[in-house]
Coordinates of C-alpha atoms and ligand atoms in Angstrom, one line a residue:
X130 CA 10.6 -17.0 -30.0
X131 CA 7.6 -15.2 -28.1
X132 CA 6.1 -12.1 -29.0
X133 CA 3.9 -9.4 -27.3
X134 CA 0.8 -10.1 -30.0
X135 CA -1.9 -8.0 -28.5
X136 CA -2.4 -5.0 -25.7
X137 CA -6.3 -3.4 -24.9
X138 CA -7.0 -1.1 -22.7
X139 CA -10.3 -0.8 -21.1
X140 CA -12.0 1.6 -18.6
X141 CA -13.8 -0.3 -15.4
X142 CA -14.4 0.8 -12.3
X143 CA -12.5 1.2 -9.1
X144 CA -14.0 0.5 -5.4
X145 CA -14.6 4.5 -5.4
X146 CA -17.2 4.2 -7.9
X147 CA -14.4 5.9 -10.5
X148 CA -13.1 4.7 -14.0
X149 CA -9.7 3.0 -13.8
X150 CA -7.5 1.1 -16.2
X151 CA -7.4 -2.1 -16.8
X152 CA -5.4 -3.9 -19.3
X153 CA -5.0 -7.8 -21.4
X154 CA -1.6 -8.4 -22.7
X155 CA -1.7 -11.4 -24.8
X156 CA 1.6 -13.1 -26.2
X157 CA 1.8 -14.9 -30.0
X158 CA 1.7 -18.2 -27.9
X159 CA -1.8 -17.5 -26.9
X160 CA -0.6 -16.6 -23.3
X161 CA -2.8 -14.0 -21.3
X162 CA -2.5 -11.6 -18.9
X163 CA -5.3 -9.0 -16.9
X164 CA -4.2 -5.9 -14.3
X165 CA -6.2 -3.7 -13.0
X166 CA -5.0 -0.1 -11.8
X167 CA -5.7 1.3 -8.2
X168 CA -5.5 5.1 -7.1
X169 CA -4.6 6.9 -4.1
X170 CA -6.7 10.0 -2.2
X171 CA -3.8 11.5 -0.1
X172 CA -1.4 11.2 -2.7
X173 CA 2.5 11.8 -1.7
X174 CA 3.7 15.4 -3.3
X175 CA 6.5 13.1 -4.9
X176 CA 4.3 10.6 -6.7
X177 CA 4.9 9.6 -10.2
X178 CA 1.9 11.0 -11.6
X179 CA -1.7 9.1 -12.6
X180 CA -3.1 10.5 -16.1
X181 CA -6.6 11.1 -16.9
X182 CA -8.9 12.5 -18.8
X183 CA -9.8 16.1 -18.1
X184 CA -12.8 16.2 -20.0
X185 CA -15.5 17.5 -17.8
X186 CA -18.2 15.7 -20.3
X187 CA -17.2 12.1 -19.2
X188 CA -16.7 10.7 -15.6
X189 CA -16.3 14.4 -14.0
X190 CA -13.1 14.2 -15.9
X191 CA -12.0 11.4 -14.7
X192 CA -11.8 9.0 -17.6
X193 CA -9.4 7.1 -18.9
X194 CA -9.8 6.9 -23.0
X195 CA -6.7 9.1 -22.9
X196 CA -4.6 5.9 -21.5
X197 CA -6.1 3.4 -24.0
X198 CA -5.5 5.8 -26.7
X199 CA -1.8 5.9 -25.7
X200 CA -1.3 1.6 -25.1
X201 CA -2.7 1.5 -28.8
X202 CA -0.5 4.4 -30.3
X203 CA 2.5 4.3 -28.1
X204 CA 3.0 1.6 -26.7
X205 CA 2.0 -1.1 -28.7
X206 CA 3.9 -1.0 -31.7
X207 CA 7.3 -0.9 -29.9
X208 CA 6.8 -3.5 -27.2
X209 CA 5.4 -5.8 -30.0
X210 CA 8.9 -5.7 -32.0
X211 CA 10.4 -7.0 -28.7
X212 CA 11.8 -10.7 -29.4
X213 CA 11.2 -12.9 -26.2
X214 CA 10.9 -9.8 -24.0
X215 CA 11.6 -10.2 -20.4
X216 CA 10.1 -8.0 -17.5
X217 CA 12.4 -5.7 -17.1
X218 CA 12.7 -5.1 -20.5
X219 CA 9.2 -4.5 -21.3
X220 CA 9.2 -2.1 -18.5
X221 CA 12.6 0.1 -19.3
X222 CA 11.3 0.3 -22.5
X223 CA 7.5 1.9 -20.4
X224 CA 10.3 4.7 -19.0
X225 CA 11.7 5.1 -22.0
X226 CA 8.6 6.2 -24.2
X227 CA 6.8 7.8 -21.4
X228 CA 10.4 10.1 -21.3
X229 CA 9.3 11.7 -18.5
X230 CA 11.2 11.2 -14.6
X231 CA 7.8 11.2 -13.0
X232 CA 5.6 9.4 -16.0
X233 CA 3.7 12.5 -16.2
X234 CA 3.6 12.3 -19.8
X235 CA 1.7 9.2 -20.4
X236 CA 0.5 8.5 -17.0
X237 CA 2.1 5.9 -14.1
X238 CA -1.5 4.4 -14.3
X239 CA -0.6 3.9 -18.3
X240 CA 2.7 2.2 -17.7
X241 CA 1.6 0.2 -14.3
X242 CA -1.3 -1.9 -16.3
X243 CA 0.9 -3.1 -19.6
X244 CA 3.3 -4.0 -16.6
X245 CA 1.2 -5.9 -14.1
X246 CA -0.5 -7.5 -17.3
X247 CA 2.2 -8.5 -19.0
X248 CA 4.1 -9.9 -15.5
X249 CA 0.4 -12.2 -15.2
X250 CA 1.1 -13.3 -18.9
X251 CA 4.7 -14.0 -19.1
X252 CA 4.4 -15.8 -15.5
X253 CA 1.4 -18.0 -17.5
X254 CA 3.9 -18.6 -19.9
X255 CA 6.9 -20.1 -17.8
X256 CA 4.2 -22.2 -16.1
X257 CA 4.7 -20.4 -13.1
X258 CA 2.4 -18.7 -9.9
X259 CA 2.7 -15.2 -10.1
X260 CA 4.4 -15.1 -6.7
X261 CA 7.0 -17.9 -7.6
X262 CA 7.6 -15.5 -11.2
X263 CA 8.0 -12.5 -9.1
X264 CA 10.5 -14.5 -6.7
X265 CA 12.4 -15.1 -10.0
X266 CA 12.9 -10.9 -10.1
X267 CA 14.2 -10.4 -7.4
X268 CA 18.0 -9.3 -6.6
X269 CA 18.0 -10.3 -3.1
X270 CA 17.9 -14.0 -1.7
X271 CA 15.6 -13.7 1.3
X272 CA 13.3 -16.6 1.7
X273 CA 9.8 -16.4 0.4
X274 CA 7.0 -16.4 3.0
X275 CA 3.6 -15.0 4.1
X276 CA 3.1 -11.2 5.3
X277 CA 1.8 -9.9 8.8
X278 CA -1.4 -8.1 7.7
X279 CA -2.1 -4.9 8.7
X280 CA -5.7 -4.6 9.3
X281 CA -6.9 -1.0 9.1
X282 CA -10.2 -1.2 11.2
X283 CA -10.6 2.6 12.3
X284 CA -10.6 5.5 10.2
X285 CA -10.0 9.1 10.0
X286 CA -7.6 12.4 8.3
X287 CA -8.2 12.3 4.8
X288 CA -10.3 8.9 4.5
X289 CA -13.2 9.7 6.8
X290 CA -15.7 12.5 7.9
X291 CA -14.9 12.3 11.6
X292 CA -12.8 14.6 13.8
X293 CA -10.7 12.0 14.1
X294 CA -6.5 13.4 12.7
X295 CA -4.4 10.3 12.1
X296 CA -5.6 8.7 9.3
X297 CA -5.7 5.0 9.8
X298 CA -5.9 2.8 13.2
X299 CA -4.4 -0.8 12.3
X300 CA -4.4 -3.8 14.3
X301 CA -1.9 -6.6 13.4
X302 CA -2.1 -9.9 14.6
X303 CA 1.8 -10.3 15.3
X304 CA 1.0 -13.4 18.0
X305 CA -0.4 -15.9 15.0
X306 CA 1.4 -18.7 13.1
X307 CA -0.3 -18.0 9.6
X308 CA -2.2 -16.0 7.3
X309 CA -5.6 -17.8 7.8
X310 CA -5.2 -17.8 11.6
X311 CA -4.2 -13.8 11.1
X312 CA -7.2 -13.1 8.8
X313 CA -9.5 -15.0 11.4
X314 CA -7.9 -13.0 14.3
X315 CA -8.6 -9.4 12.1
X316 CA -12.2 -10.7 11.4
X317 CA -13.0 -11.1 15.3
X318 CA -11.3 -8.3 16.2
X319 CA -14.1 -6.4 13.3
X320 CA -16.9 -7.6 14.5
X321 CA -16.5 -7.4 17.9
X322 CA -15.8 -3.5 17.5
X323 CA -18.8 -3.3 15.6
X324 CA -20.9 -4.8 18.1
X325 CA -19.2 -2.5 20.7
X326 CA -19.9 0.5 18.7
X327 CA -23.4 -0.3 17.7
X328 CA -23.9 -0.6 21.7
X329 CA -22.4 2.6 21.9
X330 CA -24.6 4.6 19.5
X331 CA -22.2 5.4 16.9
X332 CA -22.8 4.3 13.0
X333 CA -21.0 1.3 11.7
X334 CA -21.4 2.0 8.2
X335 CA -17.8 1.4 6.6
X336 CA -15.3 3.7 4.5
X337 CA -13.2 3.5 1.2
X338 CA -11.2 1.1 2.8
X339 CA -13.7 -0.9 4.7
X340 CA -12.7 0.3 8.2
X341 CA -15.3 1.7 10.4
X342 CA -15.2 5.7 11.0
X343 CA -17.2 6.4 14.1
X344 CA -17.3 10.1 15.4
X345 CA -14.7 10.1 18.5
X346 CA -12.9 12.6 20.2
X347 CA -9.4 11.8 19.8
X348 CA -7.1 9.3 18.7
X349 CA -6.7 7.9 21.8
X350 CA -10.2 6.9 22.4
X351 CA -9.8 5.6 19.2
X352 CA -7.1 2.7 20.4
X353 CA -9.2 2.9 23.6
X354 CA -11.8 1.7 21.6
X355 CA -9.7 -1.0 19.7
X356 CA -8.4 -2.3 22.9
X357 CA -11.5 -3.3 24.5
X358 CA -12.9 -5.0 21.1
X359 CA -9.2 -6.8 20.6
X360 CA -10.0 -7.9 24.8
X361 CA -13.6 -8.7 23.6
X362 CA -12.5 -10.9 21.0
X363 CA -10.2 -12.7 24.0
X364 CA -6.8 -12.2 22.0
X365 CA -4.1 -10.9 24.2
X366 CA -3.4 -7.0 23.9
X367 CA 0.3 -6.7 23.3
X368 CA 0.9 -10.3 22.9
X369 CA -1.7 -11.6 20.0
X370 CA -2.2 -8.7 18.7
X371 CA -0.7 -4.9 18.5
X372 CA -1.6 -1.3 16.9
X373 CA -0.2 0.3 14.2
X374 CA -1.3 3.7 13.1
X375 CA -0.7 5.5 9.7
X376 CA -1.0 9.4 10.6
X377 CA -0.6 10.0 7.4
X378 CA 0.6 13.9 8.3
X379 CA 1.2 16.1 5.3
X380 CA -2.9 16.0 5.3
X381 CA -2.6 17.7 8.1
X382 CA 0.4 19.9 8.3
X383 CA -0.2 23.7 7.3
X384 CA 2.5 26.5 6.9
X385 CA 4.6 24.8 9.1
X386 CA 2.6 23.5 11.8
X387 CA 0.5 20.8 12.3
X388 CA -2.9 21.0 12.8
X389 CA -5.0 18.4 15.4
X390 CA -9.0 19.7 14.6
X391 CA -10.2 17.3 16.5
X392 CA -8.3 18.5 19.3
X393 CA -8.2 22.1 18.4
X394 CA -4.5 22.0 18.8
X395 CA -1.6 23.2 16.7
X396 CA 1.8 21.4 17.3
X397 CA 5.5 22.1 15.9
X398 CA 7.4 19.0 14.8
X399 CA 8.7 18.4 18.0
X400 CA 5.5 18.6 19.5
X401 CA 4.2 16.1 17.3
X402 CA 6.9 13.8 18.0
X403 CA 6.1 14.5 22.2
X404 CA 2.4 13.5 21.4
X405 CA 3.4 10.4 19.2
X406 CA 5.5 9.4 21.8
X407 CA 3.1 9.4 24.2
X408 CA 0.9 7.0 22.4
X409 CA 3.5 4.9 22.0
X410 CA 3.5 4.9 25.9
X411 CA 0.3 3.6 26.4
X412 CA -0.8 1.8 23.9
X413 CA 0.8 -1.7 22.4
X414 CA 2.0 0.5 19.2
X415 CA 4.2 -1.6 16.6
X416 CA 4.6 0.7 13.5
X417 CA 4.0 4.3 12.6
X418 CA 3.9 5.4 9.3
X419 CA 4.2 8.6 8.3
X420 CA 4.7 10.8 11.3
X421 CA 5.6 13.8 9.9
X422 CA 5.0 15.9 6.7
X423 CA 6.7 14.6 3.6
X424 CA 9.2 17.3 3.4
X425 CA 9.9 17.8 6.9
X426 CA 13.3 16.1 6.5
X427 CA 15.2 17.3 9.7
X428 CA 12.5 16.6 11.8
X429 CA 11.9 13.0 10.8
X430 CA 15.8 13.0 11.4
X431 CA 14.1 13.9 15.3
X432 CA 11.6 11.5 14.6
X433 CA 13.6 8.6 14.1
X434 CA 16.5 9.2 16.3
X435 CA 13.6 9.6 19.2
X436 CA 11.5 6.8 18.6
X437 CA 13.3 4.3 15.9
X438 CA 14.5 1.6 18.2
X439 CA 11.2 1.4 19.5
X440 CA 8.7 1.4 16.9
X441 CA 9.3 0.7 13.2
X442 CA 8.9 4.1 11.4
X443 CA 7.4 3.7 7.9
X444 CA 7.9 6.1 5.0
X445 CA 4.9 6.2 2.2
X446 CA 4.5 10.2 1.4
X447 CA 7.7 10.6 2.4
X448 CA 9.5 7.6 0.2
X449 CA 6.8 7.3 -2.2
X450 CA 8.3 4.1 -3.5
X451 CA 11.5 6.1 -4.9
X452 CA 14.7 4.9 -4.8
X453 CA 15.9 8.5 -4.9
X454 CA 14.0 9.2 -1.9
X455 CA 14.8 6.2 0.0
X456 CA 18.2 6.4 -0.7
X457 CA 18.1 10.3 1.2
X458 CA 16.7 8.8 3.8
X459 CA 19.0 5.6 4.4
X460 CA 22.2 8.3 4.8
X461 CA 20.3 11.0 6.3
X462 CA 19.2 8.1 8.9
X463 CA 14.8 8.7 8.0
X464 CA 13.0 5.9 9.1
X465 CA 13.6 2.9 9.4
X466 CA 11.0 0.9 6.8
X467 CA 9.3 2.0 3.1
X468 CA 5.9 1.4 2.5
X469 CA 5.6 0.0 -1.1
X470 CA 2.2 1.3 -3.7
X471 CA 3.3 0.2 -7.2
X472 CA 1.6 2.8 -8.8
X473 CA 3.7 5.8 -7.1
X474 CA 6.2 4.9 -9.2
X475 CA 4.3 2.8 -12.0
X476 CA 6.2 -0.6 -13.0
X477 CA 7.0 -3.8 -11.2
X478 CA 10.8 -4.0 -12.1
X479 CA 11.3 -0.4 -10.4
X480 CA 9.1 -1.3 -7.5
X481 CA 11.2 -4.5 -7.1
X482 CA 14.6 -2.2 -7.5
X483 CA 13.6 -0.3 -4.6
X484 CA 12.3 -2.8 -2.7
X485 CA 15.9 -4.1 -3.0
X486 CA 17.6 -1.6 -1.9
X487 CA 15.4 -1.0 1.3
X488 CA 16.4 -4.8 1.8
X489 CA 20.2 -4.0 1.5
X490 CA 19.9 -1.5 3.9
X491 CA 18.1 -3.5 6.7
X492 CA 14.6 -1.0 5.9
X493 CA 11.6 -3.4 6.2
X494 CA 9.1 -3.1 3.3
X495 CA 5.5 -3.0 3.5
X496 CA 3.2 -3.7 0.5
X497 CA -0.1 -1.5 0.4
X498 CA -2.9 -1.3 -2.0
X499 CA -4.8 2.1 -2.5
X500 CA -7.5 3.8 -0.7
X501 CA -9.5 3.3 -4.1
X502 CA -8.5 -0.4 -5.0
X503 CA -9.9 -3.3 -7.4
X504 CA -10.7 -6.6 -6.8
X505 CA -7.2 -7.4 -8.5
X506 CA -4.9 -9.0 -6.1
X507 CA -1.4 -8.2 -7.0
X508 CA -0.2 -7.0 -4.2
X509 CA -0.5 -10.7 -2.1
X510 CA 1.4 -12.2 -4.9
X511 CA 4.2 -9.0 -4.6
X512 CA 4.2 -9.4 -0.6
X513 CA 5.2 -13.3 -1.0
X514 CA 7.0 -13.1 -4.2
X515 CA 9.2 -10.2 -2.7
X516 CA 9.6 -11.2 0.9
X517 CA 8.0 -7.8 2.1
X518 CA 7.1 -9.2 5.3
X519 CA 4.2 -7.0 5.8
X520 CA 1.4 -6.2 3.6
X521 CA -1.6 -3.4 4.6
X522 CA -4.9 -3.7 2.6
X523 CA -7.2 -2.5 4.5
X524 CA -10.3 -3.8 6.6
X525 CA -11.6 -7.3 6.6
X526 CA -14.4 -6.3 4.2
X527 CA -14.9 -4.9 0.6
X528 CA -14.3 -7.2 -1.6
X529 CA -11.6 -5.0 -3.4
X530 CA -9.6 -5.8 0.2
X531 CA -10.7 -9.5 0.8
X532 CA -9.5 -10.0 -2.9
X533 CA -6.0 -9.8 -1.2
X534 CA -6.5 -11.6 1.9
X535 CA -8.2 -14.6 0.2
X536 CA -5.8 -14.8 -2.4
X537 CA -3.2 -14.9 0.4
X538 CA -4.5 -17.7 2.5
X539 CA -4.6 -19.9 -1.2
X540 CA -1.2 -18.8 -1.8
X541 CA -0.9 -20.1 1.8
X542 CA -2.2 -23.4 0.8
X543 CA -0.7 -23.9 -2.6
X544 CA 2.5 -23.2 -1.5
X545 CA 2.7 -24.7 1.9
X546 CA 4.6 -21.6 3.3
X547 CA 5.3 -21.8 7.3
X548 CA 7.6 -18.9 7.7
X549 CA 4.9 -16.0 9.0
X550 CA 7.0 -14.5 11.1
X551 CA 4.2 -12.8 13.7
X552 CA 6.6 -10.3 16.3
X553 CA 9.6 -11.3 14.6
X554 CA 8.6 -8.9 12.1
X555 CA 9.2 -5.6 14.6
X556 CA 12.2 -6.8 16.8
Ligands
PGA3 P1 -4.1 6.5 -0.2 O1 -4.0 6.0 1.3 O2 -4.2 5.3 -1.0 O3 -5.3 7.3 -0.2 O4 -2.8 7.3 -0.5 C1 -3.2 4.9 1.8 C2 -2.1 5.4 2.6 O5 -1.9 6.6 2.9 O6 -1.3 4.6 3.1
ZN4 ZN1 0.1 6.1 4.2

């Protein structure tokens, strides 16, 4: 019989220069297991919440002793009486002592370390790759395969200092075979833009997640400007490769309208949706995540009736990896695919439960990390393990995003998966 035998928490640092969690589980057959904890800067309103600190002496407040304190106290002693304890026991039993619908108590940061930790040591101890043990979690029987990447190269909203409004300007190489080809086609694509910028004058110094965040106009001389350095790195606009954008628009939506300061325009919904559509129009657009404001229900109902049969229409404020939310927006026809952060709701078996049902409802899932990540690569072993499809993580540098990309083209390797399904992805 197998036994949980140790848990220690410890404060390191994230890619934003802040103090996240990181936890070892170790089981009584010697057994180990290491997570690391990311954190989000334009956090859904719906989020299960991330604990810290508050003491104003240490970190600005942000520490994390709190969470250490509480493994040790709380939830050591009761997830060490556990006899041969399985994933989704270990993490019911996280709900249960955290109490709280939203984790506020003890902190969805708390919870999602023991998790991811103990999922690294229990996989050690069946012998297995953490993507083949998360395979074994599932309660759907898709295939296993690589993820298109989403490579977030251009920056603005809440993640840069430009006048830039949409927040993140992806391109996704939906015309390769595999991952490496993919992470070779995002890497040209990078360094051609930056050579096009630094001919243009602007700074190519990067942002929190690696992507460059020049000071444009618009957004459309944004994908202007991502069109001529896809052309520059001779792929195929619309055929190799295509956009995706996250407008990530609750950062931007205020007392009912939405406000474009880089244009100095204010829109209504439907105006949004007019100027979203027309980008669609003219540029090789795949996948737009989050459209509209978070609780602007009816008019993502607009949204998706308008433009779902085109575009995929991914919900990560909106759905903020919630079942309950998802399942509002499957009957009141929302979107049409959920983006999946494991620490908005803050353990793997409830990420894999919705992740599920999005499946059973024909949603597509995409795996993200966080604005401010760590160089723990989780999430590549989650995208193949689950069968999301799709996986965003940012720019082609930083190593807290390369840490997913290279783990992803050994996974590629080691497991001699050919199904990367390119454009099949967005039919
Ligand atoms: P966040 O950004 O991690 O700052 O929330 C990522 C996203 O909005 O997808
Ligand atoms: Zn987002």
């Amino acid at each position: 019989m197998t036994r949980i035998a140790n848990i220690r928490g410890f404060e390191f640092l994230d890619s934003r220069g802040n103090p996240t969690l990181g936890v070892d589980v170790e089981l009584d057959n010697g057994c180990t297991g290491s997570a690391m904890v990311p954190s989000g800067a334009s956090v859904g309103t719906f989020e299960a919440l991330e604990v810290r600190d508050q003491d104003p002496n240490r970190y600005h407040g942000k520490g994390v002793l709190g969470s250490i304190r509480d493994i040790r106290n709380e939830f050591e002693p009761p997830l060490k009486k556990l006899a041969d304890p399985d994933q989704s026991e270990v993490d019911s039993l996280l709900q249960h002592i955290d109490g709280s619908p939203d984790k506020a108590r003890l902190g969805a940061n708390t919870a999602l370390g023991v998790s991811l930790a103990f999922a690294r040591a229990r996989a050690k101890d069946l012998n297995l790759p953490l993507y083949r043990y998360i395979n074994t979690l599932c309660d759907f029987s898709d295939e296993m395969r690589m993820p298109v990447p989403m490579f977030n190269l251009l920056n603005g909203g809440a993640h840069a200092n430009n006048c830039i409004d949409l927040q993140e300007f992806m391109v996704v190489p939906v015309g390769t075979l595999d991952i490496a080809s993919a992470v070779r086609c995002g890497s040209e694509i990078f360094h051609c833009l930056k050579n096009l910028m630094d001919s243009i004058g602007f700074s190519t110094s990067v942002g929190d997640e690696g992507g460059f965040a020049p000071d444009l106009r618009s957004d459309s001389d944004a994908l202007d400007l991502l069109s001529e350095a896809v052309i520059e790195a001779e792929y195929d606009l619309g055929t190799d490769v295509a956009f995706a954008l996250d407008c990530a628009a609750s950062e931007f939506f205020n007392s009912g309208r939405y406000v474009l300061q880089g244009q100095n325009r204010t829109l209504d919904a439907k105006g949004l949706i007019d100027y979203l559509e027309s980008l669609i129009e003219r540029f090789p657009i795949v996948s737009l995540e989050d459209g509209l404001n978070d609780q602007d229900w009816n008019s993502w109902q607009e949204l998706t009736a308008r433009l779902g049969d085109r575009v995929q229409l991914v919900g990560d404020d909106l759905f903020v990896t919630n079942e309950k939310f998802l399942n509002k927006g499957i009957e009141s026809k929302v979107a049409n695919a959920i983006l999946i952060k494991l620490n908005q709701i803050g353990t793997l078996t409830e990420t894999l439960e919705v992740m599920a049902e999005a499946k059973k409802a024909g949603y597509n899932t995409v795996v993200s990390h966080r604005s401010g990540d760590t160089e723990d690569p989780f999430i590549a072993d989650l995208a193949v393990g689950a069968c999301a499809g799709q996986i965003k993580t940012g720019s082609v540098c930083r190593s807290e995003r390369t840490s997913k990309y290279n783990r992803l083209i050994r996974i590629e390797a080691e497991a001699g998966l050919t199904n990367f399904r390119g454009v099949r992805e967005f039919d």
